[in-house]
mmCIF file of C-alpha atoms and ligand atoms in Angstrom:
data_model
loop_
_atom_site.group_PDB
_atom_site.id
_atom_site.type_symbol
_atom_site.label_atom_id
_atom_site.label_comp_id
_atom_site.label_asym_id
_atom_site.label_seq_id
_atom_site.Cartn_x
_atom_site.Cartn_y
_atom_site.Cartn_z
ATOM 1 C CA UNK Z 1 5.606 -16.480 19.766
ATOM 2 C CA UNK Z 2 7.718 -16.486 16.756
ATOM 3 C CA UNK Z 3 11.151 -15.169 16.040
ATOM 4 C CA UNK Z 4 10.797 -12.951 12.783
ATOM 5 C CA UNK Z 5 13.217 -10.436 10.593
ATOM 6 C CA UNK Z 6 12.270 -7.341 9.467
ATOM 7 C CA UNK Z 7 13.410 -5.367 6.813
ATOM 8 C CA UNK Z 8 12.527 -2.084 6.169
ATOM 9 C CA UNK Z 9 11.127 0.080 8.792
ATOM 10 C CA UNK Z 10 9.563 3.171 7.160
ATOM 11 C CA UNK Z 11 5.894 5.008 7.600
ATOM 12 C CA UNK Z 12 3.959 1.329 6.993
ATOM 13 C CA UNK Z 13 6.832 -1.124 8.765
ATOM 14 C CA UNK Z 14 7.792 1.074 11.591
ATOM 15 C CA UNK Z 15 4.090 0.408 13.538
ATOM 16 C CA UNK Z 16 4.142 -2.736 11.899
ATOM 17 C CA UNK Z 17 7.257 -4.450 13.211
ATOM 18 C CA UNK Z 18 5.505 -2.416 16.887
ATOM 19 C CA UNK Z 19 2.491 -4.596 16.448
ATOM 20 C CA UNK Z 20 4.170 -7.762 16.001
ATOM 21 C CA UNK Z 21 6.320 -7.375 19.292
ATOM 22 C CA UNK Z 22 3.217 -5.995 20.893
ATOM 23 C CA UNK Z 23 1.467 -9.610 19.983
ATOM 24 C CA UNK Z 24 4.918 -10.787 21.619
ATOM 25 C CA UNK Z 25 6.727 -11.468 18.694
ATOM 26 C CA UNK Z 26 10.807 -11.373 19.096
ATOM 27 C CA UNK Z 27 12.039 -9.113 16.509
ATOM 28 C CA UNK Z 28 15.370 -8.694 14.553
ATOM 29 C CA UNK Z 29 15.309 -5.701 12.407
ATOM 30 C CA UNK Z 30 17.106 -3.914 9.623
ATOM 31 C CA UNK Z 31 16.721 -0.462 7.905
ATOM 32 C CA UNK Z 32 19.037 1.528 5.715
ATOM 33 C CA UNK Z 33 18.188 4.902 7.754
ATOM 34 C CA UNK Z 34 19.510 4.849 11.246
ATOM 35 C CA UNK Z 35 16.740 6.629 13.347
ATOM 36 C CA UNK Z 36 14.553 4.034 11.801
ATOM 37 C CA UNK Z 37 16.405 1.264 13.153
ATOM 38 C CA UNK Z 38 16.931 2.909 16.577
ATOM 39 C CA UNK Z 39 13.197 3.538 16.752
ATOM 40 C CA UNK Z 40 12.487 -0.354 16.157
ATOM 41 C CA UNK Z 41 15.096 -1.325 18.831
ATOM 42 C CA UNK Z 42 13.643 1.438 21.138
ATOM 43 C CA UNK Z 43 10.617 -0.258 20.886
ATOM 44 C CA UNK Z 44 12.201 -3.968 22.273
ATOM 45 C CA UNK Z 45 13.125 -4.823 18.797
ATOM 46 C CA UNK Z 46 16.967 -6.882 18.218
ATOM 47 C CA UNK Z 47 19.134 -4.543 15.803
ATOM 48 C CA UNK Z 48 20.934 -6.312 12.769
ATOM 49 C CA UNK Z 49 23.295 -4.718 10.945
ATOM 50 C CA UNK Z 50 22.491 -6.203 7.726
ATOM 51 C CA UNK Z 51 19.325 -7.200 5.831
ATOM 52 C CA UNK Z 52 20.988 -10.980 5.973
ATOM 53 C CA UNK Z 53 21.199 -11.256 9.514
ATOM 54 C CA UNK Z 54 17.753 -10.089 10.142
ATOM 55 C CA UNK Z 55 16.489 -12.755 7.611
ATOM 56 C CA UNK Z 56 18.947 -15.575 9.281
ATOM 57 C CA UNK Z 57 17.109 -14.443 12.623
ATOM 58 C CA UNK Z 58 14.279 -16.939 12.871
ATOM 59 C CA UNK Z 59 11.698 -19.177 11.156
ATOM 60 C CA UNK Z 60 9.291 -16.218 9.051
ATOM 61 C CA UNK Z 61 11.119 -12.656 7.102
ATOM 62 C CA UNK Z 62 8.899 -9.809 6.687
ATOM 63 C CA UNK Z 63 9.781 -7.010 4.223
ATOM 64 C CA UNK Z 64 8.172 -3.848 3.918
ATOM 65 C CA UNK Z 65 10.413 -1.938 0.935
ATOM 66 C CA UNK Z 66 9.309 0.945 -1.396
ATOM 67 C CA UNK Z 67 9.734 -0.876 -4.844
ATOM 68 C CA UNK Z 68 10.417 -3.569 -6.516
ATOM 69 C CA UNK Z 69 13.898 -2.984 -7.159
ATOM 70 C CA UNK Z 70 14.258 -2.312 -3.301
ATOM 71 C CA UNK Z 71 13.016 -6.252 -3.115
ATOM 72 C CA UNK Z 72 14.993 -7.357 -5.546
ATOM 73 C CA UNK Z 73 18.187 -6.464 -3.737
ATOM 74 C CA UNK Z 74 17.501 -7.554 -0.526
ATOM 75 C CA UNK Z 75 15.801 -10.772 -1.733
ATOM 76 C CA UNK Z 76 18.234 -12.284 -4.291
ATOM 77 C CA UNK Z 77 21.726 -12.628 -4.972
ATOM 78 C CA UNK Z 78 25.057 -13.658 -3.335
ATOM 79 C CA UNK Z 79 23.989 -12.908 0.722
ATOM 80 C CA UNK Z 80 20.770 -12.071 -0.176
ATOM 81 C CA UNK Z 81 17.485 -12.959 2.081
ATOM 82 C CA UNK Z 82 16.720 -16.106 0.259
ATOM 83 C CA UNK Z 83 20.100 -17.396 0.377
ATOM 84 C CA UNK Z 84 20.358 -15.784 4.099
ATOM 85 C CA UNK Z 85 16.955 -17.355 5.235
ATOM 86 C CA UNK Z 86 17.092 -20.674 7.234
ATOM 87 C CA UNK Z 87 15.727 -23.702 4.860
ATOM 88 C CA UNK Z 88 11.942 -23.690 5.138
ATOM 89 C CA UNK Z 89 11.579 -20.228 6.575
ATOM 90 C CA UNK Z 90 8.522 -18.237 5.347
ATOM 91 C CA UNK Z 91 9.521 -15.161 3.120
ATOM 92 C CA UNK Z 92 6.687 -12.383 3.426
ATOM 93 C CA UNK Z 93 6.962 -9.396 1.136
ATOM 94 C CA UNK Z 94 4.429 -6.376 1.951
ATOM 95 C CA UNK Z 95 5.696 -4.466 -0.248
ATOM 96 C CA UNK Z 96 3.790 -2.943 -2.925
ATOM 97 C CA UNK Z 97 5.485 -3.857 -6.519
ATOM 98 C CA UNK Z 98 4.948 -5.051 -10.274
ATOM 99 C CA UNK Z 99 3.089 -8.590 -10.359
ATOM 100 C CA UNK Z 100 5.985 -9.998 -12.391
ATOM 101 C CA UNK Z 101 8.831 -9.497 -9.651
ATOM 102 C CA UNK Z 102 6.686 -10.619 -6.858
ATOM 103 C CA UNK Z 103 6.500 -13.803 -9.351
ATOM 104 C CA UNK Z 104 10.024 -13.513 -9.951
ATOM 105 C CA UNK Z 105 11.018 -13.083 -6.479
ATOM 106 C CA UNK Z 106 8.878 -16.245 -5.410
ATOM 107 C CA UNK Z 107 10.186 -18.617 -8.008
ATOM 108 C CA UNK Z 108 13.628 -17.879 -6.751
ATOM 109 C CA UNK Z 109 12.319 -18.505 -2.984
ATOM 110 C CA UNK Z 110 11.093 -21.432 -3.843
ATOM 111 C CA UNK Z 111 13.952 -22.900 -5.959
ATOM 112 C CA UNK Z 112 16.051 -22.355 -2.623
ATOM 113 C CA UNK Z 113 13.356 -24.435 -0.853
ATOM 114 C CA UNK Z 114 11.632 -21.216 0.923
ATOM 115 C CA UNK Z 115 8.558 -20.199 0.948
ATOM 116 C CA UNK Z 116 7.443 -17.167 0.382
ATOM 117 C CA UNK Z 117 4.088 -14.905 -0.150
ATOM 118 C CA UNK Z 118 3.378 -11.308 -1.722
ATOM 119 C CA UNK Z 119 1.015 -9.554 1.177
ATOM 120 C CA UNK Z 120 0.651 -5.981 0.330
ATOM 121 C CA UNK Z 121 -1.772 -4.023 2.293
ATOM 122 C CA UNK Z 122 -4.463 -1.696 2.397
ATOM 123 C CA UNK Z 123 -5.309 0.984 4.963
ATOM 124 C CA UNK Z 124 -2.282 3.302 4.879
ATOM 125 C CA UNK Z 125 -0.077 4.574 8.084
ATOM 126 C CA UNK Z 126 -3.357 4.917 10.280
ATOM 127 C CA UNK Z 127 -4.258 0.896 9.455
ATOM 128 C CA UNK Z 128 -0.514 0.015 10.205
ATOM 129 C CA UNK Z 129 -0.527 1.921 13.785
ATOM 130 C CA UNK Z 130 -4.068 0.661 14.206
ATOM 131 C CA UNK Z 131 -2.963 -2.930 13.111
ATOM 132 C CA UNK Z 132 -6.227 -2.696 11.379
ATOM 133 C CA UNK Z 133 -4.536 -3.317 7.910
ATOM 134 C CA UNK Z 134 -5.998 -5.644 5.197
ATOM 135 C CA UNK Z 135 -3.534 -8.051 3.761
ATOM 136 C CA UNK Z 136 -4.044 -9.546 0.148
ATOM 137 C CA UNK Z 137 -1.977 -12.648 -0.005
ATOM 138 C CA UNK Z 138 -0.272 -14.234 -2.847
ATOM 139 C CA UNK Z 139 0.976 -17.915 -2.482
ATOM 140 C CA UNK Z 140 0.632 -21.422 -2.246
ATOM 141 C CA UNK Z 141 -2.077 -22.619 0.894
ATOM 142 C CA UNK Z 142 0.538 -24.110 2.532
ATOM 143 C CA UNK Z 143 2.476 -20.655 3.163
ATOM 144 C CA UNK Z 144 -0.664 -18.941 3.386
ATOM 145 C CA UNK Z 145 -1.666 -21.166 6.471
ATOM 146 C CA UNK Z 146 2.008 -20.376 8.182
ATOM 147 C CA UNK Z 147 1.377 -16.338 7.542
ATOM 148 C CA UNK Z 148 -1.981 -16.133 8.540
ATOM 149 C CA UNK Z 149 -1.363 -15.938 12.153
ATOM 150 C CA UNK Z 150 1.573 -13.774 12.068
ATOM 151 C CA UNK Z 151 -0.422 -11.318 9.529
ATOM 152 C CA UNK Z 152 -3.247 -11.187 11.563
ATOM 153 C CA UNK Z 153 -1.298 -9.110 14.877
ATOM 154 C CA UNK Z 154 -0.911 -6.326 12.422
ATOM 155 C CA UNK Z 155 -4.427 -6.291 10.496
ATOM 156 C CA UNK Z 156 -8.339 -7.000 10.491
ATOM 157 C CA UNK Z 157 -8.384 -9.344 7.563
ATOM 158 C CA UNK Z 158 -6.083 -11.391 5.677
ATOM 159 C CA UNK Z 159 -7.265 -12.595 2.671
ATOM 160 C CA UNK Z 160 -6.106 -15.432 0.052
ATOM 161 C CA UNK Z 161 -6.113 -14.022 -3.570
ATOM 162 C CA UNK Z 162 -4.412 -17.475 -4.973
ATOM 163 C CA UNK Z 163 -0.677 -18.131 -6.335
ATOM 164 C CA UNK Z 164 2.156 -16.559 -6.511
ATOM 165 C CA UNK Z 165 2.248 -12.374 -7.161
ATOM 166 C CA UNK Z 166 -2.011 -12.544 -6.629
ATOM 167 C CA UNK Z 167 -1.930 -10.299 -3.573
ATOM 168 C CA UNK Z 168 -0.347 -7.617 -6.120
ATOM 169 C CA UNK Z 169 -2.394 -8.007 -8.745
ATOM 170 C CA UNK Z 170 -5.513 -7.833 -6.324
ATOM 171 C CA UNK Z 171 -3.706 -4.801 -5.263
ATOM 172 C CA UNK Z 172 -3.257 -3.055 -7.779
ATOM 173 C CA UNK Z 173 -6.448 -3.736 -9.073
ATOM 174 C CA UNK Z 174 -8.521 -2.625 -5.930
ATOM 175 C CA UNK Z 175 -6.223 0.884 -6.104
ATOM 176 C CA UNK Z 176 -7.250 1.385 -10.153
ATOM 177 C CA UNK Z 177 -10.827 1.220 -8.765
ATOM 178 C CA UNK Z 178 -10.162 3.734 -5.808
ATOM 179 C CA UNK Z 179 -7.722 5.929 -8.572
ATOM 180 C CA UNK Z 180 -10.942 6.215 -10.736
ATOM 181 C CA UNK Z 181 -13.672 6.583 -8.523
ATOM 182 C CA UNK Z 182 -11.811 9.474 -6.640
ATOM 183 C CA UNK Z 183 -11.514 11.824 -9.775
ATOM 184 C CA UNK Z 184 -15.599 10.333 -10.890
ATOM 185 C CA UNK Z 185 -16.325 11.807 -7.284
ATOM 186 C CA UNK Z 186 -14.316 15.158 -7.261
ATOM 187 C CA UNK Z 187 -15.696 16.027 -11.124
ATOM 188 C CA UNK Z 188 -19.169 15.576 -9.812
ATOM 189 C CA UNK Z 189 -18.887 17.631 -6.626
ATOM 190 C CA UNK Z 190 -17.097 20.255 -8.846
ATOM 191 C CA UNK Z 191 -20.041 20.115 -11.171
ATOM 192 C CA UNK Z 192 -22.101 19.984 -8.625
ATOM 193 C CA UNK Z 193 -20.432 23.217 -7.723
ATOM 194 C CA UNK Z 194 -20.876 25.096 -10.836
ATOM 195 C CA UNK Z 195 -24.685 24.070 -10.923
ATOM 196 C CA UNK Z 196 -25.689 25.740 -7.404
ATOM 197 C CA UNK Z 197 -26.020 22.194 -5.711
ATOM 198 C CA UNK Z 198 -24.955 21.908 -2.061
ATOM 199 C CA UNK Z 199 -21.896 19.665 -0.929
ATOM 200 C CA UNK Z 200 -24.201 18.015 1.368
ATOM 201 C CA UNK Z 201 -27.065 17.569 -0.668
ATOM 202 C CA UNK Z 202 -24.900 15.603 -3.014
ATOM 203 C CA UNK Z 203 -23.389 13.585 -0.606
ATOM 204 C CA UNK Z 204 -26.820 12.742 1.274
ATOM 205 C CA UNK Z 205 -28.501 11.804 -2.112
ATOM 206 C CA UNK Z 206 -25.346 9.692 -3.965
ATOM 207 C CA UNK Z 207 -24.512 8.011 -1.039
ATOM 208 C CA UNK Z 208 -28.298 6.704 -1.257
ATOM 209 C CA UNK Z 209 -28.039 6.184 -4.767
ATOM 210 C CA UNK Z 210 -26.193 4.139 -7.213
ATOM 211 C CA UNK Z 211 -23.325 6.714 -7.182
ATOM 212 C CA UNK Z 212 -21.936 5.315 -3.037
ATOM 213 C CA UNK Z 213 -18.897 4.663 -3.314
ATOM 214 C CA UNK Z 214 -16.047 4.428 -0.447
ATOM 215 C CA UNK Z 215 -14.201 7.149 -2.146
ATOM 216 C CA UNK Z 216 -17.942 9.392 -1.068
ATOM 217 C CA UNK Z 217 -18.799 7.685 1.970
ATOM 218 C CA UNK Z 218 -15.368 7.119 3.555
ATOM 219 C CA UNK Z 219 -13.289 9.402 2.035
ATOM 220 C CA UNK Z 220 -15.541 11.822 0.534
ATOM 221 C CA UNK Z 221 -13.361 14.602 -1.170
ATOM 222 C CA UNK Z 222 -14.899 17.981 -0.039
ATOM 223 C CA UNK Z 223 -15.041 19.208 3.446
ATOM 224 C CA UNK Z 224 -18.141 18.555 6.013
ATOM 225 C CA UNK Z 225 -20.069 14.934 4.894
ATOM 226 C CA UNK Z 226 -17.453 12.971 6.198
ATOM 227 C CA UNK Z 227 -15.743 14.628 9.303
ATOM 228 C CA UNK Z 228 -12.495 12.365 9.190
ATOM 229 C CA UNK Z 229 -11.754 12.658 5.593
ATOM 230 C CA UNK Z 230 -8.532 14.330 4.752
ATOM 231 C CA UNK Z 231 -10.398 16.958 2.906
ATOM 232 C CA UNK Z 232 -11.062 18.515 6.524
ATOM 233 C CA UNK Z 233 -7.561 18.546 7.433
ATOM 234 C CA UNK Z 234 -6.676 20.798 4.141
ATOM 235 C CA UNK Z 235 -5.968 17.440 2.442
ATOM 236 C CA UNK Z 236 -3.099 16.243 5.171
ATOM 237 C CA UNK Z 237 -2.326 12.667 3.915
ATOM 238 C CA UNK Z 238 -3.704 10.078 4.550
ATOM 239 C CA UNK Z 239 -2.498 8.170 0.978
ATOM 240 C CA UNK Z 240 -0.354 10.635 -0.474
ATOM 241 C CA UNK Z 241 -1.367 11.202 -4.570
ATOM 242 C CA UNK Z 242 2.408 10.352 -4.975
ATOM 243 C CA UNK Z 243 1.589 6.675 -4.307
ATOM 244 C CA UNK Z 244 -1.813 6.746 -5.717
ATOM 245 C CA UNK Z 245 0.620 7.297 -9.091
ATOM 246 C CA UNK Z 246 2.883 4.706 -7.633
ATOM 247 C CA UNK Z 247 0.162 2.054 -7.698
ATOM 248 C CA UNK Z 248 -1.542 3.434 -11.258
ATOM 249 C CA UNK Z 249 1.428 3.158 -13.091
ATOM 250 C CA UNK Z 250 1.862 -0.419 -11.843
ATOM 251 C CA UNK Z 251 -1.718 -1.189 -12.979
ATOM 252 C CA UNK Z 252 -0.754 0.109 -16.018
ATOM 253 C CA UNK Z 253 2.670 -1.414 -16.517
ATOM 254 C CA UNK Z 254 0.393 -4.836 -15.783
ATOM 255 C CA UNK Z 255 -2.281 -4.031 -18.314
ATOM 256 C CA UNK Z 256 -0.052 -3.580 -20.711
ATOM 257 C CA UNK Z 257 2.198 -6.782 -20.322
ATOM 258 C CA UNK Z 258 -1.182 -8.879 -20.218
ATOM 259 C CA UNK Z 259 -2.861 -6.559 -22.691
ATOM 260 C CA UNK Z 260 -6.157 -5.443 -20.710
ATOM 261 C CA UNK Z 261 -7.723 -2.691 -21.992
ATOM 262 C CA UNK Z 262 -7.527 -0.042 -18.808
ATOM 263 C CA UNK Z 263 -8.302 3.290 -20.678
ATOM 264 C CA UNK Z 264 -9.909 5.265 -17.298
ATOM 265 C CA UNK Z 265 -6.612 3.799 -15.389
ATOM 266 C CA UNK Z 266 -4.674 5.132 -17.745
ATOM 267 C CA UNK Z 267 -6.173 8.462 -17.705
ATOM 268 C CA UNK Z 268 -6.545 8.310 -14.052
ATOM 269 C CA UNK Z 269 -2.921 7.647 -13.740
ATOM 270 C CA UNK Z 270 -2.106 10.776 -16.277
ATOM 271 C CA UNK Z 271 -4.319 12.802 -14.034
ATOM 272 C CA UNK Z 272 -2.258 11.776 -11.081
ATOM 273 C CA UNK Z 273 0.927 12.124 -12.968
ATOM 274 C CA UNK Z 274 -0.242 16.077 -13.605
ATOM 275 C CA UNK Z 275 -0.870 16.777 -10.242
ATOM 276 C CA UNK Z 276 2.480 15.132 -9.141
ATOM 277 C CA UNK Z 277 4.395 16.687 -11.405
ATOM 278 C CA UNK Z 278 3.064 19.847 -10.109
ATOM 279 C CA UNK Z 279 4.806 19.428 -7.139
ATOM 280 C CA UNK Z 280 1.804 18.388 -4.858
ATOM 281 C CA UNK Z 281 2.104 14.683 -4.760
ATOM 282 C CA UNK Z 282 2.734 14.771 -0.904
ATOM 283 C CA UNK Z 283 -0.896 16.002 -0.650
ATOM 284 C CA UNK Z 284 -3.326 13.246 0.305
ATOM 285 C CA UNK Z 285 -4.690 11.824 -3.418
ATOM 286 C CA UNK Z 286 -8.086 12.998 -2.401
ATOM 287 C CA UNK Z 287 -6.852 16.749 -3.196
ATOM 288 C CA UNK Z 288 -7.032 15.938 -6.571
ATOM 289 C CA UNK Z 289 -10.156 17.550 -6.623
ATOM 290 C CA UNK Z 290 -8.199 21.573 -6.215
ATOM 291 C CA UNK Z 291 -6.889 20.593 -9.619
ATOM 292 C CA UNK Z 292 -10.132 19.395 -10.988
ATOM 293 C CA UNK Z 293 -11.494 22.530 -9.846
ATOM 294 C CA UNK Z 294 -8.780 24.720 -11.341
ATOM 295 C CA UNK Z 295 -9.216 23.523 -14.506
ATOM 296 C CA UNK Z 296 -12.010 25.119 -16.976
ATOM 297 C CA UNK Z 297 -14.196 23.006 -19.360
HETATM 298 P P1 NAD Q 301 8.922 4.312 3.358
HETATM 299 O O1 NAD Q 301 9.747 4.916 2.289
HETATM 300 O O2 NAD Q 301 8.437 5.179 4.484
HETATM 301 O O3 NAD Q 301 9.700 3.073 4.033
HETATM 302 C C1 NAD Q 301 10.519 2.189 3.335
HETATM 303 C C2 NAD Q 301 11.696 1.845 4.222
HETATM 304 O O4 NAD Q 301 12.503 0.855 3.562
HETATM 305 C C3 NAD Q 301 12.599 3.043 4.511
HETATM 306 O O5 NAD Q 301 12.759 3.189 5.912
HETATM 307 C C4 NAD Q 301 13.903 2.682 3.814
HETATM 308 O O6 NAD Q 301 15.055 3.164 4.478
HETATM 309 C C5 NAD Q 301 13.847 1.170 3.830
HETATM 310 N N1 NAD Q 301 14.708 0.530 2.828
HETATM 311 C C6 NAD Q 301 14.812 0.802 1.507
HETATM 312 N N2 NAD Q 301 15.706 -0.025 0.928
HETATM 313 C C7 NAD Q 301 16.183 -0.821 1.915
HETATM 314 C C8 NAD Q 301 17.135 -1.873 1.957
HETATM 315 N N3 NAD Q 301 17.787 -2.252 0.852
HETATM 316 N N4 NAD Q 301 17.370 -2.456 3.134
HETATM 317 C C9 NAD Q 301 16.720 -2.062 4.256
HETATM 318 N N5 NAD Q 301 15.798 -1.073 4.284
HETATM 319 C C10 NAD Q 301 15.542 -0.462 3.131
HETATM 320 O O7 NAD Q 301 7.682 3.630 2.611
HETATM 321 P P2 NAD Q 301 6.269 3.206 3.275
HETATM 322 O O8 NAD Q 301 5.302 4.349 3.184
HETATM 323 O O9 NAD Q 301 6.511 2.546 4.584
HETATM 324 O O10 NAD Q 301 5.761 2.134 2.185
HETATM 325 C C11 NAD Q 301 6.327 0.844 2.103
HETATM 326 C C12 NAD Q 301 5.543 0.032 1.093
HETATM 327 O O11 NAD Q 301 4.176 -0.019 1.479
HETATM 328 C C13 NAD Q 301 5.571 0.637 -0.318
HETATM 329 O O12 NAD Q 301 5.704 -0.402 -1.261
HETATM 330 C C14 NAD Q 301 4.222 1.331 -0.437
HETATM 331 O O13 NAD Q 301 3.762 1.410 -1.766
HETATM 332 C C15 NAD Q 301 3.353 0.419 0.410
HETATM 333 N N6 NAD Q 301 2.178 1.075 0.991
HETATM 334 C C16 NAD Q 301 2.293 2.291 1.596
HETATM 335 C C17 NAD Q 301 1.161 2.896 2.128
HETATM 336 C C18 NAD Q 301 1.259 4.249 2.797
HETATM 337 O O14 NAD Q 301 0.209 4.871 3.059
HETATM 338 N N7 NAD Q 301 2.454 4.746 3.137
HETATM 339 C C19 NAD Q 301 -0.092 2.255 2.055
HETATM 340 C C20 NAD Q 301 -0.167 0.990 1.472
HETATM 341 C C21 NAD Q 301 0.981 0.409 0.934
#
């Protein structure tokens, strides 16, 4: 058992910070939004009423913030978590942010003599109450070794993507791919539409062919080939397209500090930035497909 802060107690840390005193964990949390905090406690959680006495509260922090700016102000600073954090306490951010203040964040940790890992996730809200999230882990081996454990109570695999601000980037990276491959999906079952070929028909033969893909076999975009995609719950998220944006314009702000060529992530991420703007970015990102469909060639 292992005493542990936790800041930030939102759709992802809420069942997260439940899973960890499930595992018997003894919790001291923070949040900005009152029920949030009460609904932690309720659940045998200690309330602190700041972010620097939840990270004074034992050996390992956890953070699970929107943004990067979010970490920033809770990490450094004057009473911030790093300063707060007993010497040699583990820092773990699962946040999703920019590589470079993950980096940033983790220099600063360690010039205070803490360490600290980026662990963002994968598996959305149902993977967090599940504790069946995957964790992509940015550190050094040592602090990898010390989070493992604790990681593990809230997900099926935690995996090592090298030094500091890697768990992002592998983040990031994985979510271009899914960005993509979502619209590739939902423009061929919309063409497949126009041509007179059946949902199912499509789905049986790609997902045999060298078109699978977990955006068709897991999360396949129409309604029918895969009964618990959100496309059968009229597109009830799930990942909202909001932070399908989030997480292409981050690949983008990336590729363009390191200079990758990312044109499809870039368009993907205009695509997404349409159909937010359009006011539907609370609509699971697999609903991209009604625009695709709206749209004439
Ligand atoms: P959320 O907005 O529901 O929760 C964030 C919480 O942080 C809120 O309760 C907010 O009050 C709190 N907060 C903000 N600033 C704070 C501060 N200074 N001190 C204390 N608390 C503060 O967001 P979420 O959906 O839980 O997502 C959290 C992170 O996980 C994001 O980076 C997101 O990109 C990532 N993520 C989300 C999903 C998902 O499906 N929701 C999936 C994978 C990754």
């Amino acid at each position: 058992m292992a005493k542990i802060g936790f800041i930030g107690l939102g759709h992802m840390g809420g069942p997260m910070a439940r899973n960890l005193i499930g595992a018997g964990h003894a919790l001291m949390v923070f949040d900005l939004v009152p029920a949030a905090l009460e609904a932690a406690v309720a659940a045998g959680a200690g309330k602190a009423s700041t972010p620097a006495e939840a990270a004074a509260h034992g050996d390992i922090l956890i953070t699970m913030l929107p943004a990067g700016s979010h970490v920033r102000s809770v990490y450094l600073g004057r009473g911030g978590a790093i300063e707060a954090a007993a010497p040699g306490a583990l820092l773990i951010d699962c946040s999703t942010i920019d590589v470079q203040t993950a980096r940033e964040v983790g220099d600063a940790a360690a010039a205070a003599g803490r360490a600290m890992v980026d662990a963002p996730v994968s598996g959305g809200v149902a993977g967090a109450e599940a504790a069946s999230l995957t964790f992509m882990v940015g550190g050094s081996a040592e602090a990898f070794a010390r989070a493992e454990p604790i990681l593990a109570a809230m997900g099926k695999a935690v995996i090592h993507a090298g030094g500091s601000g890697n768990g992002q980037a592998a983040k990031i990276c994985n979510n271009m791919i899914l960005g993509i491959s979502m619209i590739a999906v939902s423009e061929a079952f919309v063409l497949a539409e126009k041509l007179g070929l059946d949902h199912q028909k499509l789905f049986d033969i790609a997902s045999k062919a060298s078109g699978q893909c977990w955006s068709l076999t897991s999360y396949c975009p129409v309604p029918g080939p895969v009964p618990g995609s959100p496309a059968n719950r009229g597109y009830k998220p799930g990942f909202t397209a909001a932070m399908m944006l989030k997480d292409l314009r981050l690949s983008q702000e990336a590729a363009g500090k390191a200079r990758a060529a990312t044109p499809l992530g870039a368009e993907a991420a205009a695509i997404y930035g349409e159909f937010d703007a359009a006011g539907r970015g609370g609509t699971d990102f697999s609903g991209i497909i009604e625009m695709i469909r709206e749209k004439r060639g």
